[in-house]
Amino acid sequence: MAFLALGINHKTASVDVRERVAFTPEQLVDALQQLCRLTASREAAILSTCNRSELYIEQDHLAADAVLQWLADYHQLSLDELRASAYVHEEHDAVKHMMRVASGLDSLVLGEPQILGQMKSAYAVAREAGTVGPLLGRLFQATFSAAKQVRTDTAIGENPVSVAFAAVSLAKQIFSDLGRSQALLIGAGETITLVARHLHEQGVRRIVVANRTLERASILAEQFGAHAVLLADIPQELANSDIVISSTASQLPILGKGAVESALKQRRHKPIFMVDIAVPRDIEPQVGELDDVYLYTVDDLHEVVAENLKSRQGAAQAAEELVSAGADDFMVRLRELAAVDVLKAYRQQSERLRDEELQKALRLLGNGGNPEEVLMQLARGLTNKLLHAPSVQLKKLSAEGRLDALAMAQELFALHEGSTDKFPQ
């Protein structure tokens, strides 16, 4: 048995190459079955995301070149072109690589949690395709277990590393209970969508989405049970908003000092937390001069993100140690598993010899043989038969000068050094 992990990722290949090597969800089942049919792979799974395309494979004998050739052919690339961006990990390194990927240690954003879910999906698709067997199945379970331990025992995923998450985290520092707060989100793009998701997960009481077009605002608001308004409605909503987060493509400020002053009067100077993620800025810088306004810009958030990334990097060392231990433990258990078939065959052989001697003894007893003599003969016969094959093989190995095999026999049979016990002639 041999494990392979090979593919490309954001560190080794450009977006153009990653796009060409990516698998669509519709392709996966057929690709997996074709991979096992056309290469020496007994078991296989494919992980394909925007940042990586990787194949996890179990083979009788390592044949990475054949798998790379298949991957190049499947995506109509030249083998040389693929080799320029591909990496190959074998055996222990393959196991460790899978565990690092699942734990977010190999991600573009260190410690990001989405990759574990993507790997679980890859495992589910491979099971559906019938290309995951007992060995790769055990490896996936060990990988999930290692990733869970990294999440549980380290702080690698605790701190925000996106601007959207950082904005919501700052809001939590100012408002201890977001469940009693109302948020006004200005814009309806990707960043505001992430902000809305994080606020919704934190249980914010009410979310209002303001956008230039009501249709776009409504589509976003519907996802999170929010309320959609136009940009012109912002002054009315501002007085009820504890949190204001803005990210639009406007070339001019959307929110000025006067509008915020008016809202503060209506709020009786209850504080407002504001985050301007836009470049150019959506909120006039002078707004930050007002009492009871906490205004942060995208640069402030980048400082938070950088600090939290630094914190994650500190936790990464502990995570790497957990992954290394997990990979070592899996390989030990795999080697133990390799002995099971040998032990099973040896037990079956021993039981067959036992049954033969037992039947002989029962016949002798049935013919009136002396029970004590029959038992003595049973014991001698069984001992001789059990030791015959190892005795012959050890003599042969000794004649060939295989002293290593003799030393292994001493260990295998738990014989004390210098023992005078001999195998029968």
Short mmCIF file of C-alpha atoms in Angstrom, two decimals:
data_model
loop_
_atom_site.label_atom_id
_atom_site.label_comp_id
_atom_site.label_asym_id
_atom_site.label_seq_id
_atom_site.Cartn_x
_atom_site.Cartn_y
_atom_site.Cartn_z
CA MET A 1 0.00 0.00 0.00
CA ALA A 2 1.24 3.51 -0.84
CA PHE A 3 -0.27 6.98 -0.48
CA LEU A 4 0.11 9.89 -2.90
CA ALA A 5 -0.99 13.51 -2.61
CA LEU A 6 -0.32 15.59 -5.71
CA GLY A 7 -1.65 18.68 -7.43
CA ILE A 8 -1.29 22.45 -7.67
CA ASN A 9 -2.24 25.35 -5.43
CA HIS A 10 -2.07 29.14 -5.04
CA LYS A 11 1.61 28.95 -4.11
CA THR A 12 2.73 26.96 -7.16
CA ALA A 13 0.37 27.96 -9.98
CA SER A 14 -1.14 31.14 -11.41
CA VAL A 15 -4.89 31.71 -11.53
CA ASP A 16 -4.83 30.84 -15.23
CA VAL A 17 -3.29 27.43 -14.57
CA ARG A 18 -5.54 26.78 -11.55
CA GLU A 19 -8.59 27.49 -13.68
CA ARG A 20 -7.46 25.01 -16.32
CA VAL A 21 -6.75 22.24 -13.78
CA ALA A 22 -9.95 22.74 -11.78
CA PHE A 23 -12.71 20.11 -11.73
CA THR A 24 -16.36 21.14 -11.84
CA PRO A 25 -18.72 19.33 -9.43
CA GLU A 26 -20.32 17.63 -12.43
CA GLN A 27 -16.97 16.18 -13.56
CA LEU A 28 -15.83 14.71 -10.26
CA VAL A 29 -17.53 11.30 -10.19
CA ASP A 30 -16.57 10.45 -13.77
CA ALA A 31 -13.03 11.80 -13.27
CA LEU A 32 -12.51 9.69 -10.14
CA GLN A 33 -13.70 6.52 -11.81
CA GLN A 34 -11.57 7.23 -14.87
CA LEU A 35 -8.53 7.92 -12.69
CA CYS A 36 -8.82 4.55 -10.96
CA ARG A 37 -9.52 2.78 -14.24
CA LEU A 38 -6.61 4.24 -16.21
CA THR A 39 -3.89 4.36 -13.54
CA ALA A 40 -2.60 2.01 -10.85
CA SER A 41 -4.77 3.76 -8.27
CA ARG A 42 -6.96 1.48 -6.15
CA GLU A 43 -8.56 4.35 -4.21
CA ALA A 44 -8.80 8.07 -5.04
CA ALA A 45 -10.36 11.38 -4.03
CA ILE A 46 -10.17 14.83 -5.63
CA LEU A 47 -10.22 18.19 -3.81
CA SER A 48 -10.85 21.09 -6.20
CA THR A 49 -11.29 24.68 -4.92
CA CYS A 50 -10.44 28.13 -6.26
CA ASN A 51 -7.00 27.87 -4.65
CA ARG A 52 -6.06 24.23 -5.28
CA SER A 53 -6.71 21.02 -7.20
CA GLU A 54 -5.33 17.97 -5.40
CA LEU A 55 -5.57 14.20 -5.87
CA TYR A 56 -5.33 11.85 -2.88
CA ILE A 57 -4.54 8.32 -3.95
CA GLU A 58 -3.81 4.84 -2.58
CA GLN A 59 -1.81 2.51 -4.81
CA ASP A 60 -0.08 -0.87 -4.59
CA HIS A 61 3.12 0.74 -5.83
CA LEU A 62 3.89 4.44 -6.18
CA ALA A 63 3.20 5.64 -9.72
CA ALA A 64 3.07 9.43 -9.51
CA ASP A 65 4.18 9.94 -13.12
CA ALA A 66 1.22 7.99 -14.44
CA VAL A 67 -1.20 10.04 -12.32
CA LEU A 68 0.34 13.33 -13.45
CA GLN A 69 0.06 12.15 -17.06
CA TRP A 70 -3.61 11.34 -16.52
CA LEU A 71 -4.22 14.76 -14.92
CA ALA A 72 -2.51 16.51 -17.84
CA ASP A 73 -4.48 14.48 -20.39
CA TYR A 74 -7.77 15.03 -18.60
CA HIS A 75 -7.38 18.82 -18.70
CA GLN A 76 -5.65 18.84 -22.10
CA LEU A 77 -2.36 20.22 -20.78
CA SER A 78 1.15 19.19 -21.70
CA LEU A 79 2.88 17.12 -19.02
CA ASP A 80 5.78 19.59 -18.91
CA GLU A 81 3.37 22.47 -18.34
CA LEU A 82 1.71 20.64 -15.45
CA ARG A 83 5.02 19.52 -13.92
CA ALA A 84 6.14 23.16 -13.74
CA SER A 85 3.39 23.87 -11.20
CA ALA A 86 2.73 20.48 -9.61
CA TYR A 87 3.97 18.97 -6.37
CA VAL A 88 4.00 15.33 -5.31
CA HIS A 89 4.00 14.01 -1.73
CA GLU A 90 4.44 10.31 -0.95
CA GLU A 91 3.62 8.08 2.02
CA HIS A 92 4.21 9.89 5.35
CA ASP A 93 4.60 13.25 3.57
CA ALA A 94 1.29 12.70 1.75
CA VAL A 95 -0.48 11.98 5.04
CA LYS A 96 1.03 15.07 6.66
CA HIS A 97 0.14 17.22 3.64
CA MET A 98 -3.53 16.20 3.81
CA MET A 99 -3.66 17.01 7.51
CA ARG A 100 -1.99 20.41 6.95
CA VAL A 101 -4.49 21.25 4.22
CA ALA A 102 -7.51 20.25 6.32
CA SER A 103 -6.18 22.29 9.27
CA GLY A 104 -5.83 25.46 7.20
CA LEU A 105 -2.04 25.47 7.49
CA ASP A 106 -1.58 25.42 3.71
CA SER A 107 -4.31 27.97 2.93
CA LEU A 108 -4.00 31.42 1.38
CA VAL A 109 -5.46 32.76 4.64
CA LEU A 110 -3.74 30.91 7.46
CA GLY A 111 -6.16 28.90 9.55
CA GLU A 112 -9.27 29.55 7.44
CA PRO A 113 -11.98 27.01 8.35
CA GLN A 114 -13.74 26.55 4.98
CA ILE A 115 -11.15 24.11 3.65
CA LEU A 116 -12.13 21.41 6.15
CA GLY A 117 -15.70 21.45 4.86
CA GLN A 118 -14.41 21.31 1.28
CA MET A 119 -12.27 18.30 2.13
CA LYS A 120 -15.24 16.56 3.74
CA SER A 121 -17.19 17.19 0.52
CA ALA A 122 -14.34 15.68 -1.51
CA TYR A 123 -14.52 12.57 0.68
CA ALA A 124 -18.31 12.35 0.28
CA VAL A 125 -18.07 12.62 -3.54
CA ALA A 126 -15.37 9.94 -3.66
CA ARG A 127 -17.57 7.62 -1.59
CA GLU A 128 -20.43 8.30 -3.99
CA ALA A 129 -18.13 7.44 -6.91
CA GLY A 130 -17.07 4.24 -5.17
CA THR A 131 -13.39 5.18 -5.25
CA VAL A 132 -12.76 5.32 -1.50
CA GLY A 133 -11.94 2.05 0.22
CA PRO A 134 -10.77 1.11 3.73
CA LEU A 135 -7.27 2.62 3.51
CA LEU A 136 -8.08 6.03 2.07
CA GLY A 137 -11.19 6.07 4.23
CA ARG A 138 -9.04 5.63 7.35
CA LEU A 139 -6.72 8.39 6.16
CA PHE A 140 -9.61 10.83 5.68
CA GLN A 141 -10.97 10.06 9.16
CA ALA A 142 -7.52 10.56 10.68
CA THR A 143 -7.22 13.82 8.74
CA PHE A 144 -10.56 15.12 10.02
CA SER A 145 -9.57 14.15 13.55
CA ALA A 146 -6.24 16.00 13.28
CA ALA A 147 -7.94 19.13 11.91
CA LYS A 148 -10.49 19.04 14.73
CA GLN A 149 -7.70 18.77 17.30
CA VAL A 150 -5.91 21.76 15.74
CA ARG A 151 -9.12 23.80 15.98
CA THR A 152 -9.75 22.69 19.55
CA ASP A 153 -6.24 22.87 21.00
CA THR A 154 -4.79 25.94 19.25
CA ALA A 155 -5.88 29.53 18.63
CA ILE A 156 -5.23 29.36 14.90
CA GLY A 157 -8.84 30.07 13.96
CA GLU A 158 -9.88 32.40 16.76
CA ASN A 159 -8.92 35.83 15.43
CA PRO A 160 -10.53 37.53 12.42
CA VAL A 161 -8.46 37.70 9.26
CA SER A 162 -10.94 39.38 6.92
CA VAL A 163 -11.87 43.05 6.90
CA ALA A 164 -15.54 42.14 7.27
CA PHE A 165 -14.93 39.92 10.29
CA ALA A 166 -12.59 42.51 11.83
CA ALA A 167 -15.32 45.14 11.54
CA VAL A 168 -17.84 42.97 13.36
CA SER A 169 -15.26 42.02 16.00
CA LEU A 170 -14.63 45.69 16.74
CA ALA A 171 -18.37 46.22 17.04
CA LYS A 172 -18.50 43.46 19.67
CA GLN A 173 -15.85 45.30 21.68
CA ILE A 174 -17.99 48.44 21.81
CA PHE A 175 -21.41 46.82 22.21
CA SER A 176 -21.20 43.94 24.66
CA ASP A 177 -24.58 42.59 23.50
CA LEU A 178 -25.03 42.82 19.73
CA GLY A 179 -28.41 41.19 20.13
CA ARG A 180 -29.75 44.56 21.32
CA SER A 181 -28.18 46.56 18.49
CA GLN A 182 -29.36 47.70 15.08
CA ALA A 183 -26.99 47.83 12.11
CA LEU A 184 -27.11 49.95 8.96
CA LEU A 185 -25.09 48.52 6.08
CA ILE A 186 -24.39 50.80 3.12
CA GLY A 187 -23.71 48.97 -0.15
CA ALA A 188 -24.57 45.45 -1.34
CA GLY A 189 -21.28 44.05 -2.61
CA GLU A 190 -19.22 41.08 -1.47
CA THR A 191 -17.73 42.77 1.60
CA ILE A 192 -21.08 44.00 2.88
CA THR A 193 -22.52 40.53 2.26
CA LEU A 194 -19.81 39.06 4.52
CA VAL A 195 -20.49 41.74 7.13
CA ALA A 196 -24.20 40.95 7.02
CA ARG A 197 -23.47 37.26 7.47
CA HIS A 198 -21.23 37.86 10.49
CA LEU A 199 -23.72 40.28 12.09
CA HIS A 200 -26.56 37.83 11.50
CA GLU A 201 -24.53 35.04 13.13
CA GLN A 202 -23.91 37.32 16.12
CA GLY A 203 -27.68 37.77 16.53
CA VAL A 204 -27.92 41.50 15.74
CA ARG A 205 -31.50 42.57 16.44
CA ARG A 206 -32.18 44.38 13.16
CA ILE A 207 -30.15 44.87 9.98
CA VAL A 208 -30.92 47.49 7.33
CA VAL A 209 -29.25 47.38 3.91
CA ALA A 210 -29.08 50.68 1.99
CA ASN A 211 -28.07 50.65 -1.66
CA ARG A 212 -28.29 52.74 -4.81
CA THR A 213 -30.72 50.21 -6.31
CA LEU A 214 -33.45 48.75 -4.13
CA GLU A 215 -33.45 45.46 -6.04
CA ARG A 216 -29.83 44.70 -5.17
CA ALA A 217 -30.41 45.68 -1.54
CA SER A 218 -33.50 43.45 -1.37
CA ILE A 219 -31.63 40.40 -2.72
CA LEU A 220 -29.00 40.76 0.00
CA ALA A 221 -31.50 41.63 2.75
CA GLU A 222 -33.60 38.56 1.98
CA GLN A 223 -30.69 36.23 2.81
CA PHE A 224 -30.46 37.46 6.38
CA GLY A 225 -33.96 38.62 7.23
CA ALA A 226 -32.88 42.26 6.86
CA HIS A 227 -34.73 45.37 5.64
CA ALA A 228 -33.82 47.02 2.30
CA VAL A 229 -33.84 50.80 1.67
CA LEU A 230 -32.40 53.28 -0.82
CA LEU A 231 -29.39 55.52 -0.13
CA ALA A 232 -31.80 58.45 0.13
CA ASP A 233 -33.38 56.81 3.20
CA ILE A 234 -30.12 56.75 5.19
CA PRO A 235 -30.84 59.91 7.26
CA GLN A 236 -34.06 58.36 8.60
CA GLU A 237 -32.37 55.05 9.39
CA LEU A 238 -29.26 56.63 10.91
CA ALA A 239 -30.98 57.78 14.10
CA ASN A 240 -31.93 54.17 14.93
CA SER A 241 -28.57 52.65 14.02
CA ASP A 242 -25.96 51.64 16.60
CA ILE A 243 -23.63 50.20 13.95
CA VAL A 244 -22.94 51.70 10.52
CA ILE A 245 -20.68 49.86 8.08
CA SER A 246 -20.20 51.19 4.56
CA SER A 247 -18.55 49.78 1.46
CA THR A 248 -19.64 51.21 -1.89
CA ALA A 249 -17.95 52.16 -5.15
CA SER A 250 -19.04 55.80 -4.84
CA GLN A 251 -16.44 58.41 -5.79
CA LEU A 252 -17.93 60.93 -3.32
CA PRO A 253 -18.77 60.60 0.41
CA ILE A 254 -22.25 59.27 1.11
CA LEU A 255 -22.41 60.24 4.77
CA GLY A 256 -21.45 63.72 5.96
CA LYS A 257 -20.82 65.32 9.35
CA GLY A 258 -24.12 67.20 9.36
CA ALA A 259 -26.30 64.12 8.87
CA VAL A 260 -24.49 62.28 11.67
CA GLU A 261 -24.77 65.29 14.04
CA SER A 262 -28.52 65.35 13.43
CA ALA A 263 -28.81 61.62 14.12
CA LEU A 264 -26.81 61.94 17.37
CA LYS A 265 -29.20 64.61 18.64
CA GLN A 266 -32.16 62.31 17.99
CA ARG A 267 -30.29 59.48 19.74
CA ARG A 268 -29.56 61.75 22.71
CA HIS A 269 -25.87 61.12 22.08
CA LYS A 270 -26.10 57.37 22.35
CA PRO A 271 -22.84 56.28 20.62
CA ILE A 272 -22.60 55.10 17.02
CA PHE A 273 -19.92 52.69 15.82
CA MET A 274 -18.93 53.37 12.21
CA VAL A 275 -16.63 51.51 9.83
CA ASP A 276 -15.74 52.95 6.43
CA ILE A 277 -14.34 50.08 4.34
CA ALA A 278 -14.61 51.94 1.03
CA VAL A 279 -11.76 53.40 -1.02
CA PRO A 280 -12.43 56.28 -1.78
CA ARG A 281 -14.10 56.83 1.59
CA ASP A 282 -17.89 56.78 2.00
CA ILE A 283 -17.91 58.68 5.32
CA GLU A 284 -16.40 62.14 5.63
CA PRO A 285 -13.30 62.07 7.88
CA GLN A 286 -14.73 64.97 9.91
CA VAL A 287 -17.40 62.60 11.25
CA GLY A 288 -14.67 61.06 13.40
CA GLU A 289 -14.29 64.39 15.24
CA LEU A 290 -17.79 64.08 16.72
CA ASP A 291 -18.24 62.95 20.30
CA ASP A 292 -20.07 59.65 20.64
CA VAL A 293 -18.87 58.45 17.22
CA TYR A 294 -16.32 55.65 16.90
CA LEU A 295 -15.13 55.85 13.29
CA TYR A 296 -12.71 53.31 11.82
CA THR A 297 -11.30 53.24 8.30
CA VAL A 298 -10.13 50.33 6.19
CA ASP A 299 -6.55 51.06 7.28
CA ASP A 300 -7.53 50.64 10.92
CA LEU A 301 -9.06 47.27 10.09
CA HIS A 302 -5.96 46.18 8.19
CA GLU A 303 -3.98 46.77 11.36
CA VAL A 304 -6.40 44.52 13.24
CA VAL A 305 -6.17 41.87 10.51
CA ALA A 306 -2.35 42.04 10.46
CA GLU A 307 -2.19 41.73 14.25
CA ASN A 308 -4.55 38.77 14.22
CA LEU A 309 -2.59 37.09 11.42
CA LYS A 310 0.51 37.50 13.58
CA SER A 311 -1.37 35.81 16.41
CA ARG A 312 -2.40 32.98 14.10
CA GLN A 313 1.17 32.50 12.97
CA GLY A 314 2.16 32.05 16.60
CA ALA A 315 -0.50 29.36 16.96
CA ALA A 316 0.59 27.76 13.69
CA GLN A 317 3.71 26.26 15.28
CA ALA A 318 1.60 24.39 17.82
CA ALA A 319 -0.71 23.31 15.00
CA GLU A 320 2.22 22.02 12.95
CA GLU A 321 3.37 19.91 15.90
CA LEU A 322 -0.13 18.43 16.29
CA VAL A 323 -0.27 17.61 12.58
CA SER A 324 3.18 15.96 12.67
CA ALA A 325 2.13 13.85 15.65
CA GLY A 326 -1.12 12.94 13.89
CA ALA A 327 0.73 11.85 10.74
CA ASP A 328 3.23 9.79 12.76
CA ASP A 329 0.43 8.10 14.70
CA PHE A 330 -1.48 7.25 11.52
CA MET A 331 1.57 5.66 9.90
CA VAL A 332 2.23 3.59 13.03
CA ARG A 333 -1.36 2.35 13.05
CA LEU A 334 -1.16 1.65 9.32
CA ARG A 335 1.95 -0.46 9.77
CA GLU A 336 0.20 -2.34 12.57
CA LEU A 337 -2.70 -2.92 10.21
CA ALA A 338 -0.32 -4.40 7.64
CA ALA A 339 0.44 -7.20 10.13
CA VAL A 340 -3.21 -8.17 10.45
CA ASP A 341 -3.33 -10.21 7.23
CA VAL A 342 -0.14 -12.07 8.16
CA LEU A 343 -1.44 -12.80 11.66
CA LYS A 344 -4.76 -13.94 10.25
CA ALA A 345 -3.08 -16.36 7.83
CA TYR A 346 -0.75 -17.65 10.57
CA ARG A 347 -3.68 -18.24 12.92
CA GLN A 348 -5.62 -20.11 10.23
CA GLN A 349 -2.60 -22.30 9.52
CA SER A 350 -2.10 -23.01 13.24
CA GLU A 351 -5.77 -23.85 13.73
CA ARG A 352 -5.65 -26.25 10.77
CA LEU A 353 -2.63 -28.06 12.27
CA ARG A 354 -4.35 -28.12 15.65
CA ASP A 355 -7.49 -29.66 14.19
CA GLU A 356 -5.45 -32.33 12.36
CA GLU A 357 -3.66 -33.38 15.55
CA LEU A 358 -6.86 -33.22 17.56
CA GLN A 359 -8.69 -35.52 15.12
CA LYS A 360 -5.76 -37.98 15.27
CA ALA A 361 -5.90 -37.94 19.09
CA LEU A 362 -9.66 -38.49 19.14
CA ARG A 363 -9.30 -41.51 16.83
CA LEU A 364 -6.65 -43.02 19.11
CA LEU A 365 -8.87 -42.50 22.15
CA GLY A 366 -11.80 -44.03 20.28
CA ASN A 367 -9.68 -47.09 19.59
CA GLY A 368 -8.93 -47.49 23.28
CA GLY A 369 -5.57 -45.74 23.41
CA ASN A 370 -4.07 -44.75 26.75
CA PRO A 371 -5.31 -41.16 27.43
CA GLU A 372 -1.99 -40.04 28.92
CA GLU A 373 0.02 -41.38 25.95
CA VAL A 374 -2.48 -39.88 23.49
CA LEU A 375 -2.16 -36.44 25.13
CA MET A 376 1.64 -36.66 25.10
CA GLN A 377 1.56 -37.58 21.39
CA LEU A 378 -0.89 -34.72 20.69
CA ALA A 379 1.42 -32.21 22.37
CA ARG A 380 4.55 -33.48 20.58
CA GLY A 381 2.85 -33.63 17.20
CA LEU A 382 1.36 -30.15 17.48
CA THR A 383 4.66 -28.63 18.66
CA ASN A 384 6.63 -30.25 15.84
CA LYS A 385 4.16 -29.16 13.17
CA LEU A 386 3.99 -25.58 14.45
CA LEU A 387 7.78 -25.28 14.48
CA HIS A 388 8.55 -27.17 11.27
CA ALA A 389 8.13 -24.31 8.75
CA PRO A 390 9.97 -21.63 10.80
CA SER A 391 12.78 -24.12 11.55
CA VAL A 392 13.30 -24.89 7.85
CA GLN A 393 13.26 -21.22 6.91
CA LEU A 394 15.65 -20.19 9.70
CA LYS A 395 18.17 -22.87 8.71
CA LYS A 396 17.98 -21.67 5.10
CA LEU A 397 18.45 -18.03 6.10
CA SER A 398 21.34 -18.94 8.39
CA ALA A 399 23.06 -20.84 5.57
CA GLU A 400 22.70 -17.72 3.41
CA GLY A 401 24.35 -15.60 6.09
CA ARG A 402 21.17 -13.70 6.89
CA LEU A 403 22.11 -12.85 10.47
CA ASP A 404 19.57 -10.00 10.44
CA ALA A 405 16.79 -12.56 9.97
CA LEU A 406 18.10 -14.63 12.88
CA ALA A 407 18.13 -11.55 15.10
CA MET A 408 14.59 -10.76 13.98
CA ALA A 409 13.52 -14.31 14.88
CA GLN A 410 14.96 -13.84 18.37
CA GLU A 411 12.80 -10.73 18.74
CA LEU A 412 9.76 -12.24 17.03
CA PHE A 413 9.71 -15.31 19.28
CA ALA A 414 10.69 -13.28 22.37
CA LEU A 415 13.74 -15.50 22.99
CA HIS A 416 16.22 -14.35 25.65
CA GLU A 417 19.71 -13.60 24.40
CA GLY A 418 21.96 -16.60 24.97
CA SER A 419 19.00 -18.99 25.26
CA THR A 420 19.86 -22.64 24.65
CA ASP A 421 16.44 -23.38 23.21
CA LYS A 422 16.73 -25.04 19.83
CA PHE A 423 14.33 -25.60 17.01
CA PRO A 424 13.72 -29.30 16.36
CA GLN A 425 15.88 -31.01 13.75
#
